Short mmCIF file of C-alpha atoms in Angstrom, two decimals:
data_model
loop_
_atom_site.label_atom_id
_atom_site.label_comp_id
_atom_site.label_asym_id
_atom_site.label_seq_id
_atom_site.Cartn_x
_atom_site.Cartn_y
_atom_site.Cartn_z
CA MET A 1 -14.80 -23.60 -7.98
CA ARG A 2 -15.39 -19.86 -8.03
CA GLU A 3 -12.98 -17.14 -6.98
CA TYR A 4 -14.05 -13.91 -5.33
CA LYS A 5 -11.73 -10.96 -5.11
CA ILE A 6 -12.45 -8.66 -2.21
CA LEU A 7 -10.64 -5.41 -1.56
CA LEU A 8 -9.88 -4.10 1.92
CA THR A 9 -9.19 -0.42 2.08
CA GLY A 10 -9.35 2.47 4.49
CA PRO A 11 -7.07 4.97 6.19
CA VAL A 12 -3.64 4.15 7.53
CA GLY A 13 -3.80 2.39 10.88
CA ALA A 14 -7.34 1.09 10.43
CA GLY A 15 -6.13 -2.50 10.62
CA LYS A 16 -6.24 -3.78 7.05
CA THR A 17 -3.05 -5.82 7.35
CA THR A 18 -4.14 -7.18 10.72
CA ALA A 19 -7.57 -8.13 9.39
CA ILE A 20 -6.15 -10.06 6.45
CA GLY A 21 -3.55 -11.76 8.63
CA CYS A 22 -6.28 -12.66 11.10
CA VAL A 23 -8.41 -14.63 8.63
CA SER A 24 -6.08 -15.80 5.89
CA GLU A 25 -5.62 -19.56 5.84
CA THR A 26 -2.32 -19.14 4.03
CA SER A 27 0.57 -17.09 5.27
CA PRO A 28 -0.41 -13.57 4.20
CA LEU A 29 1.73 -11.62 1.77
CA ILE A 30 2.66 -8.41 3.53
CA THR A 31 4.66 -5.43 2.30
CA ASP A 32 5.12 -3.60 5.57
CA VAL A 33 8.17 -1.43 6.10
CA PRO A 34 9.30 0.77 9.00
CA ASN A 35 7.12 3.87 9.28
CA THR A 36 8.98 7.20 9.34
CA ASP A 37 5.90 9.43 9.40
CA THR A 38 5.72 10.72 12.97
CA SER A 39 2.14 11.90 12.49
CA ILE A 40 1.14 8.22 12.54
CA ASP A 41 1.62 6.21 15.70
CA LYS A 42 2.68 2.87 14.29
CA GLN A 43 5.93 1.06 13.81
CA PHE A 44 5.31 -0.41 10.37
CA THR A 45 3.16 0.57 7.43
CA THR A 46 2.00 -1.09 4.22
CA VAL A 47 3.54 0.33 1.06
CA GLY A 48 2.53 -2.25 -1.56
CA LEU A 49 -0.32 -4.60 -0.86
CA ASP A 50 -1.53 -7.28 1.53
CA PHE A 51 -2.86 -10.58 0.25
CA GLY A 52 -4.61 -13.47 1.94
CA GLN A 53 -6.95 -16.33 1.05
CA ILE A 54 -9.96 -18.03 2.57
CA THR A 55 -11.64 -21.15 1.22
CA LEU A 56 -15.38 -21.50 1.69
CA ASP A 57 -16.93 -24.84 2.63
CA ASN A 58 -17.98 -25.49 -0.97
CA GLY A 59 -14.45 -24.95 -2.24
CA ASP A 60 -15.02 -21.44 -3.53
CA ARG A 61 -12.13 -19.20 -2.66
CA ILE A 62 -11.95 -15.61 -1.49
CA ARG A 63 -8.86 -13.62 -2.31
CA LEU A 64 -8.38 -10.66 -0.03
CA PHE A 65 -6.34 -7.72 -1.26
CA GLY A 66 -5.43 -4.90 1.10
CA THR A 67 -4.37 -1.46 -0.05
CA PRO A 68 -1.92 0.95 1.51
CA GLY A 69 -3.88 3.64 3.36
CA GLN A 70 -1.88 6.74 2.53
CA ALA A 71 -2.92 8.84 -0.45
CA ARG A 72 0.65 8.96 -1.70
CA PHE A 73 0.11 5.34 -2.75
CA ASP A 74 -3.07 6.12 -4.66
CA PHE A 75 -1.48 4.87 -7.89
CA LEU A 76 -1.88 1.38 -6.42
CA TRP A 77 -5.49 1.82 -5.37
CA LYS A 78 -7.03 1.47 -8.81
CA ILE A 79 -4.72 -1.39 -9.74
CA LEU A 80 -5.72 -3.34 -6.64
CA ALA A 81 -9.41 -2.49 -7.03
CA LYS A 82 -9.59 -3.86 -10.56
CA ASN A 83 -12.09 -6.72 -10.85
CA ALA A 84 -12.89 -6.71 -7.14
CA LEU A 85 -16.38 -8.04 -6.54
CA GLY A 86 -16.75 -6.05 -3.37
CA VAL A 87 -15.05 -3.59 -1.08
CA ILE A 88 -14.60 -3.61 2.69
CA VAL A 89 -13.84 -0.13 3.98
CA LEU A 90 -12.19 -0.25 7.39
CA MET A 91 -12.44 2.92 9.44
CA ASP A 92 -10.49 4.00 12.51
CA ASN A 93 -12.79 5.89 14.87
CA SER A 94 -9.84 7.35 16.76
CA ARG A 95 -8.81 9.46 13.78
CA ALA A 96 -9.52 13.18 13.66
CA ALA A 97 -12.27 13.13 11.02
CA PRO A 98 -13.42 9.56 10.38
CA LEU A 99 -16.57 10.60 8.51
CA ASP A 100 -14.47 12.58 6.05
CA ASP A 101 -12.21 9.54 5.73
CA LEU A 102 -15.29 7.50 4.90
CA SER A 103 -16.35 9.90 2.16
CA THR A 104 -12.84 9.87 0.69
CA TYR A 105 -12.61 6.10 0.47
CA MET A 106 -16.20 5.64 -0.68
CA GLN A 107 -15.73 8.15 -3.47
CA THR A 108 -12.45 6.59 -4.51
CA PHE A 109 -13.44 2.94 -4.43
CA VAL A 110 -17.19 2.86 -4.92
CA GLU A 111 -18.37 6.01 -6.64
CA SER A 112 -15.50 6.17 -9.13
CA SER A 113 -15.95 2.53 -10.10
CA ARG A 114 -18.17 1.99 -13.09
CA LEU A 115 -19.77 -1.02 -11.43
CA GLU A 116 -20.26 0.53 -7.97
CA PRO A 117 -19.32 -2.73 -6.21
CA PRO A 118 -21.05 -3.97 -3.05
CA CYS A 119 -19.51 -2.50 0.05
CA VAL A 120 -19.35 -3.02 3.81
CA VAL A 121 -17.99 -0.52 6.31
CA GLY A 122 -16.20 -1.80 9.41
CA VAL A 123 -15.55 0.73 12.16
CA GLY A 124 -12.74 0.01 14.60
CA ARG A 125 -11.74 1.42 18.00
CA MET A 126 -15.34 2.34 18.82
CA GLN A 127 -15.07 1.29 22.45
CA ALA A 128 -12.45 3.92 23.21
CA HIS A 129 -13.85 6.40 20.68
CA PRO A 130 -17.65 5.98 20.53
CA ILE A 131 -18.20 9.14 18.45
CA PRO A 132 -19.08 9.20 15.60
CA THR A 133 -21.64 6.46 16.06
CA LEU A 134 -22.65 3.86 13.51
CA ASP A 135 -25.76 5.99 12.90
CA ASP A 136 -23.50 8.92 12.07
CA TYR A 137 -21.72 6.75 9.52
CA ALA A 138 -25.05 5.64 8.06
CA ALA A 139 -26.18 9.26 7.83
CA ARG A 140 -22.98 10.23 6.02
CA LEU A 141 -23.45 7.37 3.54
CA ALA A 142 -27.08 8.39 3.06
CA THR A 143 -26.08 11.94 2.13
CA GLU A 144 -24.08 10.40 -0.72
CA GLY A 145 -26.98 8.14 -1.68
CA TRP A 146 -25.54 4.88 -0.34
CA VAL A 147 -26.97 2.24 1.96
CA PHE A 148 -24.40 -0.32 3.05
CA PRO A 149 -23.92 -2.45 6.18
CA ILE A 150 -21.86 -0.69 8.86
CA LEU A 151 -20.39 -2.85 11.63
CA ASP A 152 -18.48 -2.21 14.83
CA VAL A 153 -15.40 -4.42 14.51
CA ASN A 154 -12.21 -5.40 16.21
CA VAL A 155 -9.91 -6.54 13.42
CA ARG A 156 -7.91 -8.65 15.87
CA ASN A 157 -11.01 -10.74 16.35
CA ARG A 158 -11.32 -13.31 13.57
CA SER A 159 -15.06 -13.64 13.91
CA ASP A 160 -15.47 -9.88 13.42
CA VAL A 161 -13.50 -9.98 10.18
CA ILE A 162 -15.42 -13.03 9.00
CA LEU A 163 -18.63 -11.15 9.75
CA LEU A 164 -17.51 -8.30 7.50
CA ILE A 165 -16.76 -10.73 4.69
CA ASP A 166 -20.06 -12.52 5.23
CA ALA A 167 -21.96 -9.22 5.12
CA LEU A 168 -20.27 -8.42 1.85
CA LEU A 169 -20.88 -11.84 0.32
CA THR A 170 -24.52 -11.59 1.32
CA GLN A 171 -24.83 -8.61 -0.98
CA PHE A 172 -23.98 -10.75 -3.95
CA GLY A 173 -25.91 -13.73 -2.72
CA VAL A 174 -23.29 -16.04 -1.26
CA ASP A 175 -22.91 -16.91 2.39
CA ILE A 176 -19.66 -17.67 4.15
CA GLN A 177 -20.33 -21.42 4.01
CA GLY A 178 -20.36 -21.06 0.25
CA GLY A 179 -24.05 -21.65 -0.31
CA LYS A 180 -26.41 -19.44 -2.23
CA LYS A 181 -28.73 -17.43 -0.05
CA MET B 1 3.48 15.40 8.12
CA ASN B 2 6.86 14.95 9.79
CA VAL B 3 9.30 12.36 8.61
CA LYS B 4 11.86 10.98 10.99
CA HIS B 5 14.38 8.86 9.11
CA GLY B 6 17.33 9.30 11.45
CA LEU B 7 19.78 10.18 8.66
CA SER B 8 22.47 12.75 9.38
CA SER B 9 22.71 15.87 7.28
CA ALA B 10 26.03 14.57 5.95
CA VAL B 11 24.35 11.42 4.62
CA ILE B 12 21.56 13.44 3.04
CA ALA B 13 24.11 15.75 1.42
CA ARG B 14 25.99 12.74 0.08
CA ALA B 15 22.75 11.29 -1.28
CA GLN B 16 21.95 14.57 -2.95
CA ARG B 17 25.37 14.80 -4.59
CA GLU B 18 25.25 11.23 -5.83
CA ALA B 19 21.72 11.61 -7.19
CA GLN B 20 22.76 14.72 -9.09
CA LYS B 21 25.82 12.95 -10.48
CA LEU B 22 23.65 10.11 -11.76
CA VAL B 23 21.40 12.51 -13.63
CA ASP B 24 24.29 14.62 -14.92
CA GLU B 25 26.63 11.86 -15.97
CA LEU B 26 24.43 9.11 -17.40
CA ALA B 27 22.67 9.46 -20.73
CA GLY B 28 18.91 9.26 -20.58
CA VAL B 29 18.53 9.45 -16.80
CA ARG B 30 15.81 11.92 -15.91
CA ALA B 31 15.25 11.19 -12.25
CA ALA B 32 17.22 9.75 -9.37
CA VAL B 33 15.39 9.69 -6.07
CA VAL B 34 16.52 8.41 -2.69
CA ALA B 35 13.60 7.69 -0.39
CA THR B 36 12.77 6.07 2.91
CA ALA B 37 11.43 2.52 2.69
CA ASP B 38 7.95 3.92 3.32
CA GLY B 39 8.11 6.29 0.40
CA PHE B 40 9.30 9.73 1.46
CA GLU B 41 11.95 11.40 -0.64
CA VAL B 42 15.23 12.12 1.14
CA ALA B 43 17.27 13.45 -1.78
CA TYR B 44 16.67 13.71 -5.48
CA ALA B 45 17.71 15.11 -8.82
CA VAL B 46 15.21 15.33 -11.64
CA THR B 47 14.91 16.80 -15.07
CA GLY B 48 11.64 17.63 -16.80
CA ASP B 49 8.37 16.99 -15.04
CA ALA B 50 9.24 13.94 -12.92
CA ASN B 51 7.64 14.34 -9.50
CA PRO B 52 10.08 13.24 -6.77
CA ALA B 53 7.31 12.53 -4.25
CA ARG B 54 5.52 10.21 -6.70
CA VAL B 55 8.75 8.49 -7.70
CA ALA B 56 9.59 8.01 -4.01
CA ALA B 57 6.22 6.41 -3.25
CA MET B 58 6.30 4.17 -6.33
CA THR B 59 9.88 3.10 -5.60
CA SER B 60 8.90 2.17 -2.07
CA SER B 61 5.98 0.06 -3.32
CA ILE B 62 7.78 -1.79 -6.07
CA VAL B 63 10.81 -2.53 -3.92
CA ALA B 64 8.55 -3.90 -1.18
CA ILE B 65 6.60 -6.04 -3.65
CA GLY B 66 9.89 -7.23 -5.14
CA GLY B 67 11.00 -8.17 -1.65
CA VAL B 68 7.91 -10.32 -1.16
CA VAL B 69 8.51 -12.04 -4.49
CA ALA B 70 12.12 -12.73 -3.51
CA GLU B 71 11.04 -14.09 -0.15
CA GLU B 72 8.27 -16.28 -1.58
CA ALA B 73 10.63 -17.65 -4.21
CA ASP B 74 13.37 -18.19 -1.65
CA LEU B 75 15.68 -15.91 -3.60
CA GLY B 76 17.30 -14.15 -0.66
CA ARG B 77 17.35 -10.50 0.28
CA ARG B 78 16.03 -8.03 -2.24
CA GLU B 79 18.63 -5.87 -3.95
CA SER B 80 17.37 -4.40 -7.20
CA LEU B 81 14.65 -4.47 -9.82
CA ILE B 82 14.76 -3.34 -13.44
CA LEU B 83 11.64 -2.36 -15.33
CA LEU B 84 12.05 -2.24 -19.10
CA THR B 85 9.47 -0.41 -21.19
CA ASP B 86 9.11 0.47 -24.86
CA SER B 87 10.50 3.94 -24.30
CA GLY B 88 12.85 3.62 -21.39
CA PHE B 89 13.51 1.83 -18.17
CA ALA B 90 13.59 2.20 -14.42
CA VAL B 91 15.98 0.79 -11.87
CA PHE B 92 14.99 0.32 -8.24
CA GLN B 93 17.64 -0.40 -5.67
CA SER B 94 17.50 -1.27 -1.97
CA VAL B 95 19.88 0.43 0.45
CA HIS B 96 20.38 -1.65 3.56
CA ARG B 97 21.73 0.86 6.06
CA ARG B 98 21.90 -0.08 9.73
CA ASP B 99 20.05 3.01 10.89
CA SER B 100 17.49 3.33 8.11
CA GLU B 101 16.29 1.21 5.22
CA LEU B 102 16.31 3.32 2.04
CA VAL B 103 15.39 2.83 -1.60
CA ILE B 104 16.69 4.41 -4.78
CA GLY B 105 14.57 4.92 -7.89
CA VAL B 106 16.16 5.87 -11.21
CA LEU B 107 14.04 6.64 -14.28
CA ALA B 108 15.65 6.73 -17.71
CA GLN B 109 14.72 7.11 -21.34
CA ASN B 110 15.73 4.48 -23.85
CA CYS B 111 18.86 6.33 -24.93
CA GLY B 112 20.31 5.20 -21.62
CA VAL B 113 22.07 1.90 -20.99
CA PRO B 114 20.23 -0.26 -18.41
CA ALA B 115 23.30 -2.22 -17.34
CA LEU B 116 25.27 0.96 -16.73
CA VAL B 117 22.46 2.64 -14.82
CA SER B 118 21.93 -0.51 -12.78
CA TYR B 119 25.63 -0.67 -11.95
CA ARG B 120 25.73 2.97 -10.93
CA ALA B 121 22.58 2.59 -8.83
CA ALA B 122 24.22 -0.32 -7.00
CA GLN B 123 27.35 1.77 -6.45
CA PHE B 124 25.13 4.58 -5.20
CA ALA B 125 23.53 2.21 -2.71
CA LYS B 126 26.93 1.00 -1.55
CA ALA B 127 28.07 4.58 -1.03
CA LEU B 128 24.99 5.30 1.06
CA VAL B 129 25.50 2.19 3.18
CA GLU B 130 29.06 3.27 3.91
CA ALA B 131 28.29 6.98 4.39
#
């Protein structure tokens, strides 16, 4: 049996905790506490980590680690990213400058990593906030020299989150059923 | 960024006084920070180059992770954590107020006494619950 560690990161409110809770087959570990930052419209926020697990059909297991979104918790980011085989960056298209958010998280989790792990970008809340488009995200990645899958997702929808994971696994040659592609 | 913790100015003043007393009265203590559960400093006293904002965020994280460990292990409600290192120690304490969940982080060098600092941090938490 093989284990894959996948990191979910992205700005506060992008839905990292929700995504992990949506797909984890075990009760997710969550470190949410009441949010006191009035600039963020949410009741609770992650201050430690999120953790969930998925078992593939062949018995291989994916361990999902979610980071806190706020930069004040950046001391945790590198700890959580250690040995991750891939990174899912969740974006919130309703934020003021999502493309700048993308650059920040890509530089932190992909560019600064020696191994430059495979990456997938999931963009949420696109229906209510269609701009920037997925093409805009792709263009921003291209300016930094990256080409990664970018998907429109609703993290409350399990199949959307599974699709993100599948897209990531595809980059290192494993599909969600656990077989080699 | 605006932080709304709902604490009265009297409670904040009390927290400030108690944090300063901890630093002034206990050997080795170089930072005492009271923070919201999500990592914003409310009151603090520091010596040297300790950054209260960083201590507040780290205290929030470690207390939350400790709470998950306690829950998973069926050990009841989190109260405190002690981190021992080769040159000092840190004590992290939960403050279960009705109006606002707070955390206390105390950093100390190894000339301090962990049991004493832990006791005083617990007393500090009790004072904040009752304030």
